[in-house]
Short mmCIF file of C-alpha atoms in Angstrom, two decimals:
data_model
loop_
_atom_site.label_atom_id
_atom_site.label_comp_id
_atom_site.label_asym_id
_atom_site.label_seq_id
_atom_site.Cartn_x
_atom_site.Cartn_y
_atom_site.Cartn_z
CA UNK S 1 -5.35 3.85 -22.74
CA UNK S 2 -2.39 1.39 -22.12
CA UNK S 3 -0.92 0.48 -18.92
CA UNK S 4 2.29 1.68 -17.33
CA UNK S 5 4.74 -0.52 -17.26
CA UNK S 6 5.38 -2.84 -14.95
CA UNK S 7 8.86 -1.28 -13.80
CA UNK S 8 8.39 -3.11 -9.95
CA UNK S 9 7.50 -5.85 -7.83
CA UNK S 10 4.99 -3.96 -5.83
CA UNK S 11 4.61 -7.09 -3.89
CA UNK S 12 8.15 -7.84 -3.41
CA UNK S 13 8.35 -4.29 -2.02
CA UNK S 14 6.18 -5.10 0.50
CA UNK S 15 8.19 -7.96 1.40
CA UNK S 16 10.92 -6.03 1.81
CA UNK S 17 9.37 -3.25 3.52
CA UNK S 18 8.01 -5.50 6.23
CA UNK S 19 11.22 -7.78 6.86
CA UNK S 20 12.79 -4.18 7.60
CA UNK S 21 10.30 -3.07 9.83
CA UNK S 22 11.83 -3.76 13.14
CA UNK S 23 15.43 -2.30 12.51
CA UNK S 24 14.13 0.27 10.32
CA UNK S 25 15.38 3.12 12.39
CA UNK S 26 18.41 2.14 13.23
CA UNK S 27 19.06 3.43 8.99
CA UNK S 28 16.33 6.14 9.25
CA UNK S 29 18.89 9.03 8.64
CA UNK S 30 17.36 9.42 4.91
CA UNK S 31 13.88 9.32 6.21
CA UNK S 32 14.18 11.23 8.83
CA UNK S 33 16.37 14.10 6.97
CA UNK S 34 13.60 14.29 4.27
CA UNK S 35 10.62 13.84 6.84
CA UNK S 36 12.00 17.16 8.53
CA UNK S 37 12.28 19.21 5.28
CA UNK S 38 9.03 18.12 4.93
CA UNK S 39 8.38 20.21 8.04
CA UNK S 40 10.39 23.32 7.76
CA UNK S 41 8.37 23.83 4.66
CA UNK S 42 5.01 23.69 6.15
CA UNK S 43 6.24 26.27 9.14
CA UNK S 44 6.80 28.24 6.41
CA UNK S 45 2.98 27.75 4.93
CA UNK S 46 0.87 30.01 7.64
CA UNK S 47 -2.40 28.28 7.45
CA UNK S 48 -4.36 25.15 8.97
CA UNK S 49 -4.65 21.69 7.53
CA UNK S 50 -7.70 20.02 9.15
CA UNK S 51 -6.99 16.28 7.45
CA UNK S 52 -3.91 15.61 6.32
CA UNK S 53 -2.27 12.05 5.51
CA UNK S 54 1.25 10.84 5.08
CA UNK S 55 1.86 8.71 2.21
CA UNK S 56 5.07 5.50 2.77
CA UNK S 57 4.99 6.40 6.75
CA UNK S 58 7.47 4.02 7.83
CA UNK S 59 8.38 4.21 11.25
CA UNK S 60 6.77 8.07 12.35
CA UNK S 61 9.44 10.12 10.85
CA UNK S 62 6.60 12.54 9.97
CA UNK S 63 4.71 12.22 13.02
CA UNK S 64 7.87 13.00 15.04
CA UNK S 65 9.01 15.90 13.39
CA UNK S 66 5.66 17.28 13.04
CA UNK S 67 5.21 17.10 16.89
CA UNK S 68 8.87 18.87 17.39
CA UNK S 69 8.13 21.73 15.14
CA UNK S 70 5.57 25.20 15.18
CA UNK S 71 3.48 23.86 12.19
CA UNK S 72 2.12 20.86 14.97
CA UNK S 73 -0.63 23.31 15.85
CA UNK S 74 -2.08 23.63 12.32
CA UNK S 75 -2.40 20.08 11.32
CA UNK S 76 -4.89 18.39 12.73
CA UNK S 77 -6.08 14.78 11.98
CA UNK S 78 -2.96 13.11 10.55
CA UNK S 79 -3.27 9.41 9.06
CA UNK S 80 -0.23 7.42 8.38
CA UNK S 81 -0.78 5.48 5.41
CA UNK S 82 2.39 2.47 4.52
CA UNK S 83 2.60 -0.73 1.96
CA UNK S 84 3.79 -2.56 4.24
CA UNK S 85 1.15 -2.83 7.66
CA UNK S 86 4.19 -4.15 10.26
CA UNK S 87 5.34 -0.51 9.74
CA UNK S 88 2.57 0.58 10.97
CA UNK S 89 2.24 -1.87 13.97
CA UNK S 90 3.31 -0.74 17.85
CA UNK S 91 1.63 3.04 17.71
CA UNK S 92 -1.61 5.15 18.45
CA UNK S 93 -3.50 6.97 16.08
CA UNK S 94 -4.61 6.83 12.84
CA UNK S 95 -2.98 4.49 10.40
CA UNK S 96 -3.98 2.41 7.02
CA UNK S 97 -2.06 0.03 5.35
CA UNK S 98 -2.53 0.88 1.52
CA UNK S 99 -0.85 1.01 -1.60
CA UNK S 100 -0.11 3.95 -2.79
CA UNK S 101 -0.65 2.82 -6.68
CA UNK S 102 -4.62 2.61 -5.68
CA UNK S 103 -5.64 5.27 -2.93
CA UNK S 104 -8.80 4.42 -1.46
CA UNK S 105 -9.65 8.55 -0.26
CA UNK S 106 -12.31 10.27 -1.75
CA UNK S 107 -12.55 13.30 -4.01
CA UNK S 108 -11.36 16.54 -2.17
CA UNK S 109 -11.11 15.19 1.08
CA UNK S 110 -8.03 16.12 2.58
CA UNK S 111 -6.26 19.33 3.04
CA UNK S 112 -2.31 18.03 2.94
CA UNK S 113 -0.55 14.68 1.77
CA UNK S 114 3.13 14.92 2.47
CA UNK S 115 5.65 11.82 1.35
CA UNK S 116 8.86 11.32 2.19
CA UNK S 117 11.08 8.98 -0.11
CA UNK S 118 8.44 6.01 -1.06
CA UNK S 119 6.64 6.97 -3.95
CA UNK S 120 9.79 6.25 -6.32
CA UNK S 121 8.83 3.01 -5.79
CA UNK S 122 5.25 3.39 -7.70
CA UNK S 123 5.12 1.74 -11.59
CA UNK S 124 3.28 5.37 -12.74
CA UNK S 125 4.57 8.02 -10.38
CA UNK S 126 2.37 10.50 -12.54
CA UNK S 127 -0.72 8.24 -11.66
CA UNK S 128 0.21 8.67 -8.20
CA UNK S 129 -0.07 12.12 -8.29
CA UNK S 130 -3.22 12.29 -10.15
CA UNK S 131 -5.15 10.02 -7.80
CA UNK S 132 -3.38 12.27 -4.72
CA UNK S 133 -4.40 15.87 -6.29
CA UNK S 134 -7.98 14.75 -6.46
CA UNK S 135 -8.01 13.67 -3.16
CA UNK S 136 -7.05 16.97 -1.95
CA UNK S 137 -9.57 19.92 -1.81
CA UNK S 138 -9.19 22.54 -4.11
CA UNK S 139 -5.68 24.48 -2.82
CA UNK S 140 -4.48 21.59 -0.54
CA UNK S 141 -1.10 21.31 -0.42
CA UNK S 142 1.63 18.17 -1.73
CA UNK S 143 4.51 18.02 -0.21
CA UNK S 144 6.26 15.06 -1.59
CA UNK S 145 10.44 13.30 -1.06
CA UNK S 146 11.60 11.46 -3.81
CA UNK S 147 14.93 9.84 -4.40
CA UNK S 148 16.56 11.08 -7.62
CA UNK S 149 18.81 9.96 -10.13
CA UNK S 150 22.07 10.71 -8.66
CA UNK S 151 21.06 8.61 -6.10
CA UNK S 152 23.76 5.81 -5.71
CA UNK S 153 25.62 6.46 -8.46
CA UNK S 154 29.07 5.23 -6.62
CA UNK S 155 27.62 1.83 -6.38
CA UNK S 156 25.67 1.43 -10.09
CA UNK S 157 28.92 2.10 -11.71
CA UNK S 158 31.09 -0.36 -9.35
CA UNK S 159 28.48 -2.84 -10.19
CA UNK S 160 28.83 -2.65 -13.79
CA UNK S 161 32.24 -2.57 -13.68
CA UNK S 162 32.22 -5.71 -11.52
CA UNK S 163 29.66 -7.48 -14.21
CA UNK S 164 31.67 -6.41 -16.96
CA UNK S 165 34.80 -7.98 -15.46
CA UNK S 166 33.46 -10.96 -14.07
CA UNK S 167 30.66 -11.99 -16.14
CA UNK S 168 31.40 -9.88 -19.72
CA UNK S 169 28.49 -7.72 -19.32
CA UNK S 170 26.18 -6.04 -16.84
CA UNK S 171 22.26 -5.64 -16.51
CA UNK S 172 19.65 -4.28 -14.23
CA UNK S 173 20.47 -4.57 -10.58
CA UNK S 174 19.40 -0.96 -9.27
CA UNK S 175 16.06 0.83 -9.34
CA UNK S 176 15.81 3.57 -11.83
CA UNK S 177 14.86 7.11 -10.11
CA UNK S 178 13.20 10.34 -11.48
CA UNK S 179 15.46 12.55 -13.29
CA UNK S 180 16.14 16.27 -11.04
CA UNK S 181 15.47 18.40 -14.54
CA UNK S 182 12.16 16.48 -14.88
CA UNK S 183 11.19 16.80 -11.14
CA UNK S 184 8.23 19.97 -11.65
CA UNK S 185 6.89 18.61 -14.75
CA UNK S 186 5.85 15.61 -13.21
CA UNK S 187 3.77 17.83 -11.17
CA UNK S 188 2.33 19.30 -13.87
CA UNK S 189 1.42 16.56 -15.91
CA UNK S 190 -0.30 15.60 -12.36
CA UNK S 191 -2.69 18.99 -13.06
CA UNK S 192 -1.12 20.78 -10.15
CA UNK S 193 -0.66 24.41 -9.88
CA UNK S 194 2.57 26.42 -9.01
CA UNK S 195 5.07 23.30 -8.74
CA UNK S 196 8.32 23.65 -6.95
CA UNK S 197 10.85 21.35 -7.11
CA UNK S 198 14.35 21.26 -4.88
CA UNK S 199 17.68 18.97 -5.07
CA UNK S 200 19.39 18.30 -2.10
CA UNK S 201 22.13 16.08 -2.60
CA UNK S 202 23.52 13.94 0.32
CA UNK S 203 27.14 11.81 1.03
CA UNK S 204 27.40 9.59 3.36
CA UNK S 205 30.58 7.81 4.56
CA UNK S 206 30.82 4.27 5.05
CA UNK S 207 33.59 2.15 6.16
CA UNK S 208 32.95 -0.36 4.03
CA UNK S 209 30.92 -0.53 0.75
CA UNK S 210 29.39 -3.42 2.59
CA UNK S 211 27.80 -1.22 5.39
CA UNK S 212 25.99 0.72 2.89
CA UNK S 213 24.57 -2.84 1.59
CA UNK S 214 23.71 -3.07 4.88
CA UNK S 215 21.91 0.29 5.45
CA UNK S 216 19.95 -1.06 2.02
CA UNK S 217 18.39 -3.49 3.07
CA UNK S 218 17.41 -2.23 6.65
CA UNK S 219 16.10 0.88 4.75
CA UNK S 220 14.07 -1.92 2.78
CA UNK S 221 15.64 -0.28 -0.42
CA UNK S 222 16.99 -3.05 -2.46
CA UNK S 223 15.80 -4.36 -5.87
CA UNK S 224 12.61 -4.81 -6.80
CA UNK S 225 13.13 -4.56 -10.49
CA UNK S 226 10.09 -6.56 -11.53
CA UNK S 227 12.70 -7.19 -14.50
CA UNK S 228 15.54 -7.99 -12.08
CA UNK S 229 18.71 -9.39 -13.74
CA UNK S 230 18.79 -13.60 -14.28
CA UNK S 231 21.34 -13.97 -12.19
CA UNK S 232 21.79 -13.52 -8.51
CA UNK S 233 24.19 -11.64 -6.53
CA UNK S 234 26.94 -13.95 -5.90
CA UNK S 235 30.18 -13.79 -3.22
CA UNK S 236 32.43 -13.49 -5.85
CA UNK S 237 30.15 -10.14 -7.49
CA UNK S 238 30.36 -8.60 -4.12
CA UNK S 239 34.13 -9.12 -3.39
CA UNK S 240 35.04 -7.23 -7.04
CA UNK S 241 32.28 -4.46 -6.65
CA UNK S 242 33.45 -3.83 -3.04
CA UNK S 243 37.23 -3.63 -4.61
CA UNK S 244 36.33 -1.01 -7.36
CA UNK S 245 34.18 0.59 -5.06
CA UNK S 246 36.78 1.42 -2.89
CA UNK S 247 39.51 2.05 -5.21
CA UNK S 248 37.40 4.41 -7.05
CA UNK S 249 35.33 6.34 -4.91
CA UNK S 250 37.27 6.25 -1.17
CA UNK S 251 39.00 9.43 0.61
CA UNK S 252 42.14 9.26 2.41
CA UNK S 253 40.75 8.15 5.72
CA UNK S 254 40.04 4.79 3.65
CA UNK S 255 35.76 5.44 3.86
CA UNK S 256 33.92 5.11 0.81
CA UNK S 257 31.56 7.70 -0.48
CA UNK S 258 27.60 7.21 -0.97
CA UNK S 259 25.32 9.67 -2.54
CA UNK S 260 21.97 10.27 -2.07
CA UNK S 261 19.63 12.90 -4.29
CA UNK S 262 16.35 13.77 -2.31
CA UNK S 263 13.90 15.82 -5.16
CA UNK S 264 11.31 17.60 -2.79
CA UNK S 265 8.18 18.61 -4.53
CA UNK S 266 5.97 20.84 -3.66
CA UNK S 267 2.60 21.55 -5.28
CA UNK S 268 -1.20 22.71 -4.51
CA UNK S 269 -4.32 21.45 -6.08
CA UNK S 270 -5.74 23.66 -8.40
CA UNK S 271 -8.23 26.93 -6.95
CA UNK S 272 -9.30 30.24 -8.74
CA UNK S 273 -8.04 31.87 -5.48
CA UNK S 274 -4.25 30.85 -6.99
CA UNK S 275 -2.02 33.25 -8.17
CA UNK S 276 -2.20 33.03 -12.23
CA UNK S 277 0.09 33.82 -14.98
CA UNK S 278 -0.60 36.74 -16.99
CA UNK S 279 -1.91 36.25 -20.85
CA UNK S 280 1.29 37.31 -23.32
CA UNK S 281 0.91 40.56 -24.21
CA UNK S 282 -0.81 41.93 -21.22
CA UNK S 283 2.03 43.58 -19.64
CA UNK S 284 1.55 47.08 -18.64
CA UNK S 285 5.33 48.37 -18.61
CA UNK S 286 8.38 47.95 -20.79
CA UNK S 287 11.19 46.08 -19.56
CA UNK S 288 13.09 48.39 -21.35
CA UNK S 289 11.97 51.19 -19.45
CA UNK S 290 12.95 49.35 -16.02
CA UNK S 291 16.31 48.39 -17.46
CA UNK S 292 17.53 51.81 -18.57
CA UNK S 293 18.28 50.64 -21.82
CA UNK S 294 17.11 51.45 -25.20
CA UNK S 295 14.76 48.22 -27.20
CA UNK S 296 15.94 47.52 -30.25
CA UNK S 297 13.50 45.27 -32.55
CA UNK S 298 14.47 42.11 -34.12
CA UNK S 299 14.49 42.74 -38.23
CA UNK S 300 11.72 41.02 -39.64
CA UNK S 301 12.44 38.05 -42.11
#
């Protein structure tokens, strides 16, 4: 079997992840919005979780919503697992600094992995979710964030149009993300059963295009294309992308617009206990008959 490809700098990631470690919060909104949908969906999931870990950690979003909400009681042992260890750094309890390419648990040995927006960032997000789903026990529980392909699209196309002016052409300069329509069926390519997938789309208002640069980086969310384009970002590329970026998408009030898709996925390892579809053919009434209406047969030919 061939290898993904390579589509990022997993290394350079880390980089990034760790130079943004101490002013991560101050642009935790996304993390924190997803980290607490995370939640509200396990309140809703009566049951415990003995082990659980969360995958791309960061700064405790997880932890801290957790701890806020009525699902705390039910999840016991929770280890925070990040690429990058200074995230980590400064709290108690359990933590691991892995990547989340090559998970080090063992066959069904958790009950719940939950991730909030950092496994877009994997080569072979499929992969990801293979090696997670057989770490869980049969009917554990995924809860995953990713962002999604509407994600930014205010400052890819004032980047290209920027390129195009200035340079006569435009190339790669941010991360690809997963497709909404495709969001379940990369759960069940992963093997799990009864995949949910939601789309919650996000705008945020900046005053400047620059501030959401800004936000970026402190996020650690800026290119690691391991195919990044040749040539760097220069003063004069920023002045004309911030100009079409604010001509283009700003509101009266002179703000620009930034959007942000979060895809939350939500799947369960597979158990006979699960709730099966039934074989074709096997149904016992007509839909007809529970319509009120009268079947009329397709000709044949």
């Amino acid at each position: 079997m061939s290898a993904p490809p390579r589509l990022f700098d997993r290394d350079l990631h880390r980089k990034r992840l760790t130079r943004a470690a101490a002013d991560f919060d101050d642009a935790g909104f996304l993390k924190a919005r997803a980290a607490n949908d995370v939640v509200s969906r396990l309140e809703a999931i009566l049951r415990d979780f003995p082990l659980a870990v969360d995958l791309g950690a960061r700064t405790g979003a997880f932890r801290e919503a957790l701890a806020a909400s009525d699902a705390a009681p039910r999840v016991g042992a929770l280890i925070e697992a990040d690429l990058s260890e200074a995230m980590l750094a400064g709290r108690r309890g359990l933590r691991v600094a892995l990547d989340e390419e090559r998970l080090p648990f063992a066959p069904e040995s958790l009950d719940l992995v939950v991730s909030s927006l950092s496994l877009h960032w994997t080569n072979d997000v499929v992969g990801a979710l293979i090696q997670i789903r057989r770490a869980l026990k049969p009917d554990g529980l995924f809860i995953g964030a990713f962002l999604g392909g509407a994600t930014l699209t205010e400052l890819r196309q004032s980047l290209v149009a920027a390129e195009i002016d200035l340079l006569g052409g435009a190339g790669s300069r941010v991360s690809p993300f997963a497709d909404a329509l495709d969001a379940a069926g990369l759960l069940q390519r992963a093997g799990f059963a009864l995949p949910v997938a939601d789309v919650d789309r996000v705008t945020v208002r900046y005053s400047h295009p620059l501030r959401l640069l800004a936000d970026l980086r402190q996020m650690g969310e800026t290119n690691v294309l391991a195919d990044r384009h040749p040539r760097p970002l220069t003063r004069a590329l920023i002045a004309r992308t911030c100009e079409i970026y604010a001509e283009r998408f700003s509101g009266p009030d002179g703000k620009v617009d930034a959007t942000f898709e979060i895809l939350t996925l939500t799947g369960w390892a597979p158990h006979a206990s699960q709730q099966q579809p039934l074989k074709p053919g096997s149904a016992k009434a007509r839909l007809a008959d529970a319509l009120g209406t009268v079947e009329h047969k397709l000709p044949k030919g």
